[in-house]
Structure formats: structure tokens, C-alpha cells
Amino acid sequence: MKKRLMARSVDTRVRILDAAETMLAERGIEATSMRAITSSARVNLAAVNYHFGSKEGLIIAVYGRRLGPVNQERLAMLDAAERAAERPTLDAILRSYIAPVMQLIHDPARGGEIFMRLLGRALYEPGDYLGQLFREEMEPMLNRFTIALQSCLPHLTSEELFWRMHFGGGALAYTCAQIHRLELLSKGACNPQDVQGVISRLVDFIAAGMLSGERLAMTKNG
Amino acid sequence: MKKRLMARSVDTRVRILDAAETMLAERGIEATSMRAITSSARVNLAAVNYHFGSKEGLIIAVYGRRLGPVNQERLAMLDAAERAAERPTLDAILRSYIAPVMQLIHDPARGGEIFMRLLGRALYEPGDYLGQLFREEMEPMLNRFTIALQSCLPHLTSEELFWRMHFGGGALAYTCAQIHRLELLSKGACNPQDVQGVISRLVDFIAAGMLSGERLAMTKNG
DNA sequence: GTCTATATCCTGATAGAC
DNA sequence: GTCTATCAGGATATAGAC
């Protein structure tokens, strides 16, 4: 990590990161130019290359500063669930994964709704900007959740579990990325600002999907 | 629609559309330049503007030529299900929506896996490229499926149904967009080429989610 | 319908003064 | 650390010959 020796440079770094975060969430990586970012942040164009080396370095920094805290909260919630019961419920495991992301809506200090949307888009972004960062930041956390789900759903083969985690991840990513449009798309029928409601609905939906056809799926370890 | 008077121009049009389809699915709209498309299609750069007017016109044409047939097949399957039984099952409705998309994998004449991936990315693309096209092509079809689901799940409020359709749509979109990576991501545990297996798993997962907490959700029309 | 050539603007990145 | 000026190349789009 880069040292922060001067107060002014911290300001500049943060202003660039904040502006980039917003524009990347709204337009995507390729559609966001460094000129648009520096103009919005009211810093000089050359400041991006000075502080982050390149556009790719900036993108990685934008995701990097927020991803760690979210994943640490996920693991902390899973830890707490595992301390509270020898085998945590499916609902508790799913909630540990989902709540820290959805609660970003009311946590501007960690990126707020903007970073939530950015996170939802991450796997749809082209190129190799994020490959290494996600392997480092996401894989260890995902491995722990996979193990927790396996002991909760021992009748599922690893293939079945993978498919269902994938479907659940899709529902979550889509919700994060589209959260700002849902009220409009539903013609006012739903209220995305009711964070606890959204979390509970997502947990219920995915838990039901994870448990579907429990009787028929007992082909192993039953 | 533009008339096709000369054999040569049809070739050029189609070669551009095919090349664009592939590159858009792999890199996204903003990351794909017209130079890359025309170079891959081995036609002249100016041909895009001659045939499609602009890059945006090309993008709309790429989606436009494939979206209609897929949605018509969805509606045809729903029609058949409604002829076969007065009230089609939830599984039959979901399968009508999902199967025509997933079966693209083995239907190169309708765009194959490439268009399926492109479709999965559509709602994540920045800008207003596709707004009007989707309002025209998707909304009437979605309205029919909404009605079918409502009569199948009468205990759900329209808010609840919207949320669950949204979650299911996210699972489907994610699967379409990531299909080519699933074998790698699962370290060989799953086989995305087993189309019928993927369809059945998606239908089962989403149906279970749609039905979740049926007893608790009876707040209307029970 | 197709092509070459070009117009006009934007892109990421850097050198060098301050 | 910040700034101006600039580079080299890429972007979409078009004019005009064939």
C-alpha cells in the first residue's frame, strides 16, 4: 500500500476514488474515461497516473478499498452463527453472506448504495481488471461459505451445491446492480429502501431454492 | 426494416451482425470498437455506417434480429401449456420462459451460446442503447408471464411476485452470461453442456423460491 | 454497395516546469 | 504533489471516387 505522507494527497486520492466509484457504478468501466473522473473529482488528469499508475490501477483501488470490509463482516457474521449453534441454520448462513452487502445502502461510510451497485456489476465487467483481486479477496471467503453450506445440506452433491450457489449469487448480484431501478420497474409496487425486507426476501427465496426437491436429490451422503 | 436488394449487401450485413454479436458477448458494448468488428468481419469500416447508420444502430440490430424469435417461442410454449391445462403448473410456466433461452446453446441458427451470453448481459450494459428495444420486445411478453404467474400464485401480493420474478430473472441472467465459465469456476464439477439438466435445475430452484413461505405469505386473495 | 481517405474528437499516458 | 502541454494512437462518422 502507498504511504500517505501529505494531507493534500490523501484528499486527492480519496476524491479520485469517490468520483471513480460513482461513475463506474453508473456507466461501467469501459464507458468511464479518466478525464470524466478527474473532471468530476476536480483534480488534474495527471493525478490518476501519479497516484494509481494507470486506469487499471485505479479500478483495482476502487474495488480494493471496500471489498475487504464487506467480506470481513460476512465472515464475522458466519463466525457468530457458528459460535451460537454447532450447526448454523441455512437461513443464518445465507443471511451472513447477503446482509453485509445489502446493508451498504444505509452505510455511506463503506460506499453506500453506489458501491453495492458496483459490486453487483463486477462479474459482468469485461477484461481482466478484477480477476486477481477477486481471486484474492473472494475465494477464501467463498470457500468458508461453501463448507458451511455443505454441512447444512449434506444430501447435495458438490455439483448440485455449486449450481444452487450460482443461482443464488445471480439473484443477489442482479438485485445489487438494479436496486436503483426497482421502484421504477415495479411501478412503485416495491420499496428498495426497506433493507431488512429485501434481505429477508432474498434469504427466503434462496433458502427455498437451496432446499428444493430435497427428497429427490438424495443421491449421495444421504 | 431495410430492404435487401443485392446479394452482396446481405452478406455484408450478416457478416457484420455475426462478428458484432460475438465481440459484444465477449467484451461488452463499450469495449468493442467498430474497427474491431469490421476487421473481424473482414468488411470495410464504412460499411457499418452505411448499413446501420451508427454504432448504436448496429447494437440494436444485433439484439433485434434474435430477440423476437426467442420471445415468440416463449409465448408459444406458454400458449401450449395453457391449452393443455386450464391452469398451467408453475413449473410449466417457468419452463416456457427459461427453456427457449437455454436451448440457444444447441441452436446456432438462432445465435447459439453467443447470443445467450449477450442476452444475459443486456441489462448490465450502460447507456440507453437498448431501452426502447426492450420496452417493445420484452414488456408485452413479460406482462403475459406475470398474469400466468399471478393466477398460479394467487396468495402473493403483486409486490411479493415482483420481487420473486426479479430474483428468478437474476438467476437466469447470471447463468446465461456466465455459462462459458461455469465448468472452469466449478473446477469441472458441473457440465453446462447438459442443457436439459441446467433448465431443470433452474426451474426447480426458481419454483421453490416462488413458493417459499407459502403459508406465511397469505395476506391477500388466500 | 463498396472503398479510400480524411475530418474531428477523445483516449490513456508522460515529460518536465513549478 | 500538482500542473501544463503534448504525444501517439483510437474512436465514430462522413465525403466522394469507383
XYZ file of N, CA, C and O (backbone and C1' of nucleotides) in Angstrom, chain C residues 2-13:
84
model
P -21.841 -4.120 -49.974
O -20.505 -3.364 -50.368
C -19.780 -3.810 -51.528
C -18.569 -2.922 -51.729
C -17.648 -2.813 -50.502
O -16.400 -3.376 -50.845
C -18.010 -0.696 -51.529
P -15.283 -3.505 -49.765
O -14.462 -2.158 -49.993
C -13.663 -2.030 -51.173
C -13.187 -0.592 -51.316
C -12.293 -0.102 -50.179
O -10.934 -0.272 -50.549
C -13.892 1.562 -50.910
P -9.843 0.084 -49.456
O -9.518 1.618 -49.752
C -9.256 2.060 -51.093
C -9.039 3.568 -51.084
C -8.012 4.048 -50.051
O -7.175 5.035 -50.646
C -10.091 5.132 -49.689
P -5.945 5.591 -49.812
O -6.457 7.014 -49.332
C -7.246 7.816 -50.203
C -7.869 8.953 -49.398
C -6.933 9.486 -48.296
O -6.760 10.883 -48.487
C -9.090 8.989 -47.420
P -5.794 11.691 -47.442
O -6.875 12.331 -46.481
C -8.094 12.808 -47.068
C -9.098 13.097 -45.976
C -8.500 13.818 -44.754
O -9.257 14.993 -44.560
C -9.916 12.068 -44.076
P -8.627 16.232 -43.800
O -9.834 16.739 -42.903
C -11.157 16.666 -43.438
C -12.162 16.533 -42.312
C -11.779 17.318 -41.058
O -12.901 18.101 -40.646
C -12.259 15.042 -40.517
P -12.635 19.327 -39.650
O -13.038 18.690 -38.244
C -14.249 17.932 -38.140
C -14.267 17.217 -36.808
C -13.532 17.977 -35.685
O -14.449 18.170 -34.635
C -12.911 15.699 -35.718
P -14.059 19.126 -33.397
O -14.039 18.044 -32.237
C -15.062 17.019 -32.228
C -14.549 15.798 -31.515
C -13.932 16.068 -30.137
O -14.759 15.491 -29.151
C -12.688 14.453 -31.377
P -14.365 15.696 -27.615
O -13.770 14.269 -27.245
C -14.480 13.093 -27.651
C -13.649 11.891 -27.283
C -13.074 11.928 -25.858
O -13.351 10.693 -25.227
C -11.353 11.509 -27.445
P -13.034 10.480 -23.690
O -11.766 9.512 -23.712
C -11.845 8.226 -24.377
C -10.456 7.613 -24.447
C -9.628 7.783 -23.193
O -9.963 6.779 -22.269
C -8.307 8.084 -25.192
P -9.434 6.894 -20.768
O -7.903 6.458 -20.895
C -7.605 5.142 -21.324
C -6.094 4.999 -21.459
C -5.327 5.153 -20.151
O -4.278 4.190 -20.106
C -4.565 6.780 -21.714
P -3.286 4.181 -18.847
O -2.093 5.130 -19.295
C -1.326 4.759 -20.452
C -0.281 5.845 -20.701
C 0.605 6.173 -19.499
O 1.940 5.853 -19.803
C -0.168 8.144 -20.606
